[in-house]
CSV table of C-alpha atoms and ligand atoms in Angstrom, one decimal:
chain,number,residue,atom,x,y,z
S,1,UNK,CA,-16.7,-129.9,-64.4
S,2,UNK,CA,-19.0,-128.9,-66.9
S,3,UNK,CA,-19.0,-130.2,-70.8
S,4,UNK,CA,-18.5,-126.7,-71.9
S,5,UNK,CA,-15.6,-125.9,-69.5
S,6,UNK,CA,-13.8,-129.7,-70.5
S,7,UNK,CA,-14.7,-128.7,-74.2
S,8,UNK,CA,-13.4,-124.8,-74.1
S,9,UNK,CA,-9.9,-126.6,-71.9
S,10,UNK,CA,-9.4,-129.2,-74.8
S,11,UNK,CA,-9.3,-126.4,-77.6
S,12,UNK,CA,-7.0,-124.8,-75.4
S,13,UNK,CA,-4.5,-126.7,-75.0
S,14,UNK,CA,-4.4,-128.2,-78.4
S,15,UNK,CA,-4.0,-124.8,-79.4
S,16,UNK,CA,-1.6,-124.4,-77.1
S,17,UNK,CA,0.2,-127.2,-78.1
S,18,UNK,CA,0.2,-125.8,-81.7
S,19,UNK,CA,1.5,-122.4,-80.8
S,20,UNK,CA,4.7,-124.1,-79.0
S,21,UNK,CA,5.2,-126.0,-81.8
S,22,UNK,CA,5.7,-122.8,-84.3
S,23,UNK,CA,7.8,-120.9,-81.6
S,24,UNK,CA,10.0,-124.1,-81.7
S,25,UNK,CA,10.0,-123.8,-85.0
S,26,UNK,CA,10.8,-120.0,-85.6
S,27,UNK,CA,13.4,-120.1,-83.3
S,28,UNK,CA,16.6,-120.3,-84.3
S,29,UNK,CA,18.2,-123.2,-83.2
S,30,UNK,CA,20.5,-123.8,-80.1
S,31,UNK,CA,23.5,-125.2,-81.7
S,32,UNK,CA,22.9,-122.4,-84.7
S,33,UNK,CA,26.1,-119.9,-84.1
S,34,UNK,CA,25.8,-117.5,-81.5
S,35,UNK,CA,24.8,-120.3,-79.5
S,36,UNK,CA,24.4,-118.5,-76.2
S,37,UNK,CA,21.6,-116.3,-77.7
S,38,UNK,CA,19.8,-118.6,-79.1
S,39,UNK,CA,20.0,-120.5,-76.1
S,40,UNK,CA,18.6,-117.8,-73.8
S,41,UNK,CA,15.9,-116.7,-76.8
S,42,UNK,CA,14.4,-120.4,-76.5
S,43,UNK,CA,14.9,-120.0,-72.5
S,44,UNK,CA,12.8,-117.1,-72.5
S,45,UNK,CA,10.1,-117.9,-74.9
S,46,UNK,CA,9.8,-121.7,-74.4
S,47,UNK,CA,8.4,-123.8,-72.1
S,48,UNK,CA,5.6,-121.5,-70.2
S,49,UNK,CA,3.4,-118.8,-70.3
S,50,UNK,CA,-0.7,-118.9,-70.6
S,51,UNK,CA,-0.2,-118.4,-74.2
S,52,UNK,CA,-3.4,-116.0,-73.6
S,53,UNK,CA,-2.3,-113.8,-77.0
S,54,UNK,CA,-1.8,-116.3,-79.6
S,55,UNK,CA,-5.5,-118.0,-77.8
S,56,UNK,CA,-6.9,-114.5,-78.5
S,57,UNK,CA,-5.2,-114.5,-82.6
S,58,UNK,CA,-6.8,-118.5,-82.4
S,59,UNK,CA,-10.4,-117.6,-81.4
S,60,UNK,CA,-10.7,-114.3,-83.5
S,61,UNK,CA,-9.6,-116.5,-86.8
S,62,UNK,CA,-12.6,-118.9,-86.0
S,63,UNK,CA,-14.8,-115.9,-86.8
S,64,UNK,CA,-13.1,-115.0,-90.1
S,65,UNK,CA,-12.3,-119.1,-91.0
S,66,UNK,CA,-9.1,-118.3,-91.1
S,67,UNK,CA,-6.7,-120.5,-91.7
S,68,UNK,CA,-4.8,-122.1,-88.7
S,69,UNK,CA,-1.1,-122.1,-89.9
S,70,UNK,CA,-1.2,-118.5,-90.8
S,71,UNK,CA,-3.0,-117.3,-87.3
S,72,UNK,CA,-0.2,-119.9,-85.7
S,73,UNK,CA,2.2,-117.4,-87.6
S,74,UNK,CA,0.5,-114.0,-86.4
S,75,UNK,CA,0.2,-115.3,-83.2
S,76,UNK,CA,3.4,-116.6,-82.7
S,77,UNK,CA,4.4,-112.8,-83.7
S,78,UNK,CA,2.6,-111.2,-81.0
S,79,UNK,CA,3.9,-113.9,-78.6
S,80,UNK,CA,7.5,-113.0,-79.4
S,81,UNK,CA,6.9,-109.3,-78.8
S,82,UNK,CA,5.1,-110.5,-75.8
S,83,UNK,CA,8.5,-112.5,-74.6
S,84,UNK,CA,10.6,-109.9,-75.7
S,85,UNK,CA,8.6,-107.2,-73.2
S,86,UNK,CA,9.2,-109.6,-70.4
S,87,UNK,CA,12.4,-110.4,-70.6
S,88,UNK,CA,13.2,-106.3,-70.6
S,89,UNK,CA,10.6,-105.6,-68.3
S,90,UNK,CA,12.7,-108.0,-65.4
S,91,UNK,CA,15.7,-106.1,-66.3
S,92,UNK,CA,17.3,-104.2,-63.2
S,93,UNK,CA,16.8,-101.1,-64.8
S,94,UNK,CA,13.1,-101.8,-65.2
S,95,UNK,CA,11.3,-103.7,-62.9
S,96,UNK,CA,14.4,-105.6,-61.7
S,97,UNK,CA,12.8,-109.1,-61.1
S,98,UNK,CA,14.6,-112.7,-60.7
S,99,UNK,CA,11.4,-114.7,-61.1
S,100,UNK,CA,9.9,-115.2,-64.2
S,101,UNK,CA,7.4,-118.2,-65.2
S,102,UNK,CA,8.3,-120.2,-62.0
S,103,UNK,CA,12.0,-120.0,-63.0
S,104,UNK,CA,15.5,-117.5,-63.0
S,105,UNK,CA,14.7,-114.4,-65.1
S,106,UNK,CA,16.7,-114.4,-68.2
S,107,UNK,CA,19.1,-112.0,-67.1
S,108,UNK,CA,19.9,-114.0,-64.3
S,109,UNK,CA,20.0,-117.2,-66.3
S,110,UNK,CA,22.2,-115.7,-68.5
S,111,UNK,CA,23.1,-112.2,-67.9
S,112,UNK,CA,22.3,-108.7,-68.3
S,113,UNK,CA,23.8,-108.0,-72.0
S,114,UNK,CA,22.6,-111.2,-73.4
S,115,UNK,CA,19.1,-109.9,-72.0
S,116,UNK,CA,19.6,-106.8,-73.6
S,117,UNK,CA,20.0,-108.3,-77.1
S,118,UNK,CA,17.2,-111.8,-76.7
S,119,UNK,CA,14.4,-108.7,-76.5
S,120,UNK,CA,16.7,-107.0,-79.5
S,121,UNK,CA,16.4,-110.7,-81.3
S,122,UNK,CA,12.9,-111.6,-80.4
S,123,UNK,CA,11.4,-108.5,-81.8
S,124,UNK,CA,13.2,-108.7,-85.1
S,125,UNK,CA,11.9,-112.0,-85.4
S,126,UNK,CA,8.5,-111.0,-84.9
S,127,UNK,CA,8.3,-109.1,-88.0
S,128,UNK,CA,10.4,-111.0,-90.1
S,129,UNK,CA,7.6,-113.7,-89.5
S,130,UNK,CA,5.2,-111.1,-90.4
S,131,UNK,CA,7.2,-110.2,-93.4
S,132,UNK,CA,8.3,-113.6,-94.9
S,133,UNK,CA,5.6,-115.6,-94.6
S,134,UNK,CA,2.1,-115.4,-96.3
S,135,UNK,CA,-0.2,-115.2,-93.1
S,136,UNK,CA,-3.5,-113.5,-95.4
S,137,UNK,CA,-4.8,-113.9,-98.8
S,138,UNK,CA,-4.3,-109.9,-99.7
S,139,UNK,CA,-0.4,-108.6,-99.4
S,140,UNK,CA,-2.2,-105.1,-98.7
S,141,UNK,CA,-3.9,-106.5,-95.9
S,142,UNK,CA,-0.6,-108.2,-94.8
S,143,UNK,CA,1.1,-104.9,-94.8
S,144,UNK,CA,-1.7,-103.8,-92.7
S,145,UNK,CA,-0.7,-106.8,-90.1
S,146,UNK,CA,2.8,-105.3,-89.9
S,147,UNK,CA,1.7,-102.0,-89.6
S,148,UNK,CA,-0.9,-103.2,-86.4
S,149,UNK,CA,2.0,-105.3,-84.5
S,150,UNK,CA,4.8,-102.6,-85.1
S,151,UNK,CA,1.7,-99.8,-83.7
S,152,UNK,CA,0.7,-101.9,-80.7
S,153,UNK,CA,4.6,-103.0,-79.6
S,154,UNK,CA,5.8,-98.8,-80.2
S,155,UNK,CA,5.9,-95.8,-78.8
S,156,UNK,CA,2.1,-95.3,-78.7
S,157,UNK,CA,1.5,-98.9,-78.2
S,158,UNK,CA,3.7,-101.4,-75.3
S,159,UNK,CA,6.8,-99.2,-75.2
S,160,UNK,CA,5.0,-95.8,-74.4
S,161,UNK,CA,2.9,-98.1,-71.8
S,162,UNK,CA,5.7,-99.4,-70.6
S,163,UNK,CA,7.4,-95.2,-70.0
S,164,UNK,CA,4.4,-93.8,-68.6
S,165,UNK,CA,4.4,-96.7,-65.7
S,166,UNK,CA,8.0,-96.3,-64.8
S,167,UNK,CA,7.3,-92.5,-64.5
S,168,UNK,CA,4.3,-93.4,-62.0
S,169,UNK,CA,6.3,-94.6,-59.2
S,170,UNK,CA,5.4,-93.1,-56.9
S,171,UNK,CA,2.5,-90.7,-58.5
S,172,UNK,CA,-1.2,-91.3,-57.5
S,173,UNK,CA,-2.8,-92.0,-60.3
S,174,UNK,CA,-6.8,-91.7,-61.1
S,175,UNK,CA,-8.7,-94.4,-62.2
S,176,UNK,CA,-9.0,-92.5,-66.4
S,177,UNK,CA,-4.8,-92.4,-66.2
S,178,UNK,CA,-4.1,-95.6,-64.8
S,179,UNK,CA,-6.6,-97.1,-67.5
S,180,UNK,CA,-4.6,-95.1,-70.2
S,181,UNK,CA,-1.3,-96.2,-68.5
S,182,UNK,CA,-2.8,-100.1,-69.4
S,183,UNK,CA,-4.6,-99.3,-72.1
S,184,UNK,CA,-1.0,-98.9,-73.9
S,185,UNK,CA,1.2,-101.1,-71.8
S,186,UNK,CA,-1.0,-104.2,-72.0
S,187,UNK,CA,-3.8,-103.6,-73.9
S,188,UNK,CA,-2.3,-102.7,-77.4
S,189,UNK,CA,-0.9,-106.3,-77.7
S,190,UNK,CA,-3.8,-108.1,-76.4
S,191,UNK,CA,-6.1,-105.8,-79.0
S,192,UNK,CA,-3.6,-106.3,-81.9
S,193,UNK,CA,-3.4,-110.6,-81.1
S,194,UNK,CA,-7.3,-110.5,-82.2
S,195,UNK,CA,-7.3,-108.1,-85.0
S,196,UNK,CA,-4.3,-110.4,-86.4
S,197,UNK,CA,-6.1,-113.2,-85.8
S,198,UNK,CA,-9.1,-111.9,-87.6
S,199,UNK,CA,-7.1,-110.6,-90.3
S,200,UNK,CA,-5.9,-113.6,-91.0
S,201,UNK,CA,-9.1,-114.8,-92.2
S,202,UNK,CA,-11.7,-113.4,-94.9
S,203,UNK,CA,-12.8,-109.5,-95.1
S,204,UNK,CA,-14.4,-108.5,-92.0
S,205,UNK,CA,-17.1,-105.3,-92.3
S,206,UNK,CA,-15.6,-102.2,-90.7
S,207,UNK,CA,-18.5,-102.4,-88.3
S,208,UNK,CA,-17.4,-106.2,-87.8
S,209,UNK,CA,-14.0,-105.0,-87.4
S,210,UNK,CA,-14.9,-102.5,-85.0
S,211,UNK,CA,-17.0,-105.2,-82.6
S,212,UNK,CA,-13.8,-107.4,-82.7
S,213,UNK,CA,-11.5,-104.1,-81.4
S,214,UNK,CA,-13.9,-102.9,-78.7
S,215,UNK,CA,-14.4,-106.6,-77.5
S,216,UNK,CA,-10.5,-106.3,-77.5
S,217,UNK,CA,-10.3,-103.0,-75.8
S,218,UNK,CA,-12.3,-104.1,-73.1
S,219,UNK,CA,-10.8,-107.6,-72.5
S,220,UNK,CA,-7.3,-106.1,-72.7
S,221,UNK,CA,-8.1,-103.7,-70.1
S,222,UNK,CA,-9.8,-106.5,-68.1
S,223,UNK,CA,-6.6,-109.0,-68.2
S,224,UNK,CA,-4.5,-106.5,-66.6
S,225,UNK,CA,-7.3,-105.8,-63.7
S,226,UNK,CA,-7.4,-109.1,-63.2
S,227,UNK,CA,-3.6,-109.3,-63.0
S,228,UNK,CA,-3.3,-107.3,-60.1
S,229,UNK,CA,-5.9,-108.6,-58.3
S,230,UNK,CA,-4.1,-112.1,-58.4
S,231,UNK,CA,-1.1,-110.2,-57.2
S,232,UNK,CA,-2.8,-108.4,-54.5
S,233,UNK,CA,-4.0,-111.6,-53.3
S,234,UNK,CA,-1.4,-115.0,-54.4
S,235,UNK,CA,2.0,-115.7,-53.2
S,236,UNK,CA,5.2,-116.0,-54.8
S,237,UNK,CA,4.7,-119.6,-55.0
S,238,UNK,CA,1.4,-119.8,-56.7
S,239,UNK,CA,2.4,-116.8,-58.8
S,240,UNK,CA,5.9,-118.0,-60.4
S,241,UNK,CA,6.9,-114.6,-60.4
S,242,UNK,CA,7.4,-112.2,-57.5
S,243,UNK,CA,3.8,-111.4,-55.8
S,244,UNK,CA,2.7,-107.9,-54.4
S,245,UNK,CA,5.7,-106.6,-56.0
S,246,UNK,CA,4.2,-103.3,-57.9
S,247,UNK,CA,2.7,-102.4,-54.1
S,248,UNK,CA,6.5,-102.5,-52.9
S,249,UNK,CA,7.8,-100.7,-55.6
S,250,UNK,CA,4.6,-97.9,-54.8
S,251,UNK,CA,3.0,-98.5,-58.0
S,252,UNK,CA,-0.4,-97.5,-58.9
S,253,UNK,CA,-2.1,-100.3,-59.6
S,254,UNK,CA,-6.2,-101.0,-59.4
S,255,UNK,CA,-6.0,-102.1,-56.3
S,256,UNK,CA,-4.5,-99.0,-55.0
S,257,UNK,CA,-7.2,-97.1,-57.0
S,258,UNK,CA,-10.0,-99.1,-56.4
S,259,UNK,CA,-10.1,-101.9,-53.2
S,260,UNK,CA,-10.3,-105.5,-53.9
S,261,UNK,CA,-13.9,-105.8,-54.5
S,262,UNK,CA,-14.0,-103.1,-56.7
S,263,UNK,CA,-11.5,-104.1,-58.8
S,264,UNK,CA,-13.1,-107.6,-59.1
S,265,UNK,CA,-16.9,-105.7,-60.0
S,266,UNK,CA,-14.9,-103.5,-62.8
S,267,UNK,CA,-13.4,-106.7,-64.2
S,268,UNK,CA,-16.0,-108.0,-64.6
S,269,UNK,CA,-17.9,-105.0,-65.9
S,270,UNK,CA,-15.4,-104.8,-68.3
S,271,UNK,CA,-16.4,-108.5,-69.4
S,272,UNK,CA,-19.8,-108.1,-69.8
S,273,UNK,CA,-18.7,-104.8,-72.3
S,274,UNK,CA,-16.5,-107.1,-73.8
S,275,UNK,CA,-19.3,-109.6,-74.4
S,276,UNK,CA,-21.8,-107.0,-75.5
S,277,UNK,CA,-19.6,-106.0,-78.2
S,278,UNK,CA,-19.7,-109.5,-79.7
S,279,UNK,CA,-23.7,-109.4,-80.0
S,280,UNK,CA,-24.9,-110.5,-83.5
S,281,UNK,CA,-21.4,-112.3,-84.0
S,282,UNK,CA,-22.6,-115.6,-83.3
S,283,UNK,CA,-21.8,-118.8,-82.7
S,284,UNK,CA,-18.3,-117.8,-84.7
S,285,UNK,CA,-17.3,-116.2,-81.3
S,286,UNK,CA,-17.6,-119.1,-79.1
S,287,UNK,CA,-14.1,-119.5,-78.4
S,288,UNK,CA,-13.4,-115.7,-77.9
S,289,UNK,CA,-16.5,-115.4,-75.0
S,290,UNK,CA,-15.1,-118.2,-73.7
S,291,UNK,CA,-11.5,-117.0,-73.5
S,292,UNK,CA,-13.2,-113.7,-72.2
S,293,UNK,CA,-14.5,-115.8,-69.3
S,294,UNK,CA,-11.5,-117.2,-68.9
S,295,UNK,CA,-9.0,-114.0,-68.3
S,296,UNK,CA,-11.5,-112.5,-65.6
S,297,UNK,CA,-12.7,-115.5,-63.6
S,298,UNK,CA,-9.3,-117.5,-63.9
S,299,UNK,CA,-7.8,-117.6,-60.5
S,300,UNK,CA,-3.8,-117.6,-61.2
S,301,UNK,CA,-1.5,-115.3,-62.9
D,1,GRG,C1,9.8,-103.5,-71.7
D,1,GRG,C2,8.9,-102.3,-73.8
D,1,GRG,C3,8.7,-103.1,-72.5
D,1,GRG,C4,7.4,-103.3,-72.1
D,1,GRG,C5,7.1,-104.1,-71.0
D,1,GRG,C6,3.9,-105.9,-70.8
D,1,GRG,C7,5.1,-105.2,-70.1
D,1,GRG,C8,5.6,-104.0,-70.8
D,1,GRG,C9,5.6,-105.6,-69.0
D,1,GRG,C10,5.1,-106.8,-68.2
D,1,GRG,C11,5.0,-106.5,-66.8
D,1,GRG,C12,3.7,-106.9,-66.3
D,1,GRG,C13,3.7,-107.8,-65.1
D,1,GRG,C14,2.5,-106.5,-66.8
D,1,GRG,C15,1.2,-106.9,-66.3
D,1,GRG,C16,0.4,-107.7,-67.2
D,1,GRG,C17,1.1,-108.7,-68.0
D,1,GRG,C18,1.5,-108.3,-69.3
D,1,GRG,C19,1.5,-109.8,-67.4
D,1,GRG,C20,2.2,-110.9,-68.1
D,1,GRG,O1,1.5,-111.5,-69.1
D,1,GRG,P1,0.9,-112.9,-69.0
D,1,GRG,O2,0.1,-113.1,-67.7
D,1,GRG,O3,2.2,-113.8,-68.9
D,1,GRG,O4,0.1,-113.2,-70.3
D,1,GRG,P2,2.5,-115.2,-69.4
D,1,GRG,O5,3.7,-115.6,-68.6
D,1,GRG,O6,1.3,-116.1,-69.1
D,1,GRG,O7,2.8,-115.1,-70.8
């Protein structure tokens, strides 16, 4: 294994590390009254996951020096929305799933209602995070922070996503839909975890801002291209969630757009954009090329 590779996994992980820490720390606690939901809160949000979004809030502070409590803050924010979508998204009225992170769902943990309200609970927190504690020098800019997550998680961010794939069952899709299809479902939380992080930080440039959100655009589009190829091609097992379940349910998905290969050449198209938009960034970016590299040539879900 390379030095760069050992280096890039070390600032993972202790990042990692960090990030479980402040979700321990935000949530409420277990024996804290009702005891059941905070129970299945932790359950859903603890204890797995890549982590990939609050990575993303990490490495885009490193280009604004940000500080690293606040980012943990933003990006345990995004992270929570993040939970939240899941725990929903395995409802039986959504994508009715029982495997989630190598364990039960949380619906089947717990059940259905309690569900219901964890993704009720979980979002709230998100933005009382956002609201309550100082995560940028300028309170304008903070308000700006609330405004991106509540943009990215709505109704033109996640949650339309979200609608306009549960209305595709079914549909063929072409490539320009299903890319707007992911552009909202996955991509708006993956773009808003690196403006957060940057915004964390000092001023960007619009034009510097504007690098940092089409370097997002592209990688959030590329994570979920990626995703289905793993899903096309790993098994339950490897997966800790149900494999070659969107082909089941007659999904569009890139594979059935585009074949295999194809889908791995416009991942990694979409790198190389993603890259590109980083030019005359620097050395500052390290961390966010190398999680770039990371969500296309990684090789599990
Ligand atoms: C219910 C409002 C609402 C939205 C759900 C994101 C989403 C929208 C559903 C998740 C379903 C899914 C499998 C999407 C594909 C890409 C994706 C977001 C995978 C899960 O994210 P990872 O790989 O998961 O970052 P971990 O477990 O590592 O956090």
């Amino acid at each position: 294994m390379s030095t760069t590779t050992t280096d890039f996994q070390r600032w993972a992980s202790t990042h990692q590390q960090r990030i479980e820490a402040q979700l321990q720390t935000v949530l409420p606690s277990p024996e804290v009254a009702p005891q059941r939901l905070h129970q299945a809160m932790r359950y859903a949000v603890l204890g797995g996951g890549k982590r990939v979004r609050p990575l993303l809030a990490f490495a885009a502070g490193e280009i604004t020096e940000a500080d690293a409590g606040r980012v943990a803050l933003a990006g345990a924010a995004v992270e929570l929305i993040h939970a939240y979508s899941l725990v929903h998204d395995d409802l039986p009225c959504m994508d009715d799933d029982v495997l989630r992170r190598g364990k039960p769902t949380c619906h089947v943990e717990f059940d259905e209602a309690t569900a219901l309200l964890v993704g009720d609970a979980l979002q709230s927190l998100a933005f009382q995070l956002l609201a309550e504690y100082r995560v940028t020098d300028d309170p304008s800019v903070q308000l700006e922070m609330v405004k991106l997550l509540a943009a990215a998680a709505g109704s033109r961010g996640m949650a339309g996503g979200q609608a306009i794939d549960l209305a595709a069952v079914g549909a063929t899709l072409s490539l320009p839909e299903l890319e707007f299809m992911h552009i909202h479902k996955t991509g708006a939380l993956i773009r808003c975890a690196v403006l957060l992080g940057a915004r964390s930080g000092a001023a960007l440039a619009a034009a510097e801002l504007g690098q940092l959100d089409r370097f997002a655009k592209c990688i959030g589009l590329a994570f979920q291209v990626v995703d289905d190829v793993l899903d096309a091609d790993a098994t339950t097992a490897t997966l800790g969630k149900t494999a070659g379940k969107d082909a089941r349910q007659n999904k569009p998905t890139y594979i059935s757009v585009l074949s295999v290969s194809d889908a791995r050449k416009h991942a990694d198209e979409l790198r190389r954009d993603a890259l590109a938009a980083l030019d005359g960034v620097g050395e500052r970016a390290l961390r966010l090329r190398q999680l770039a590299d990371f969500i296309v040539l990684r090789k599990f879900r």
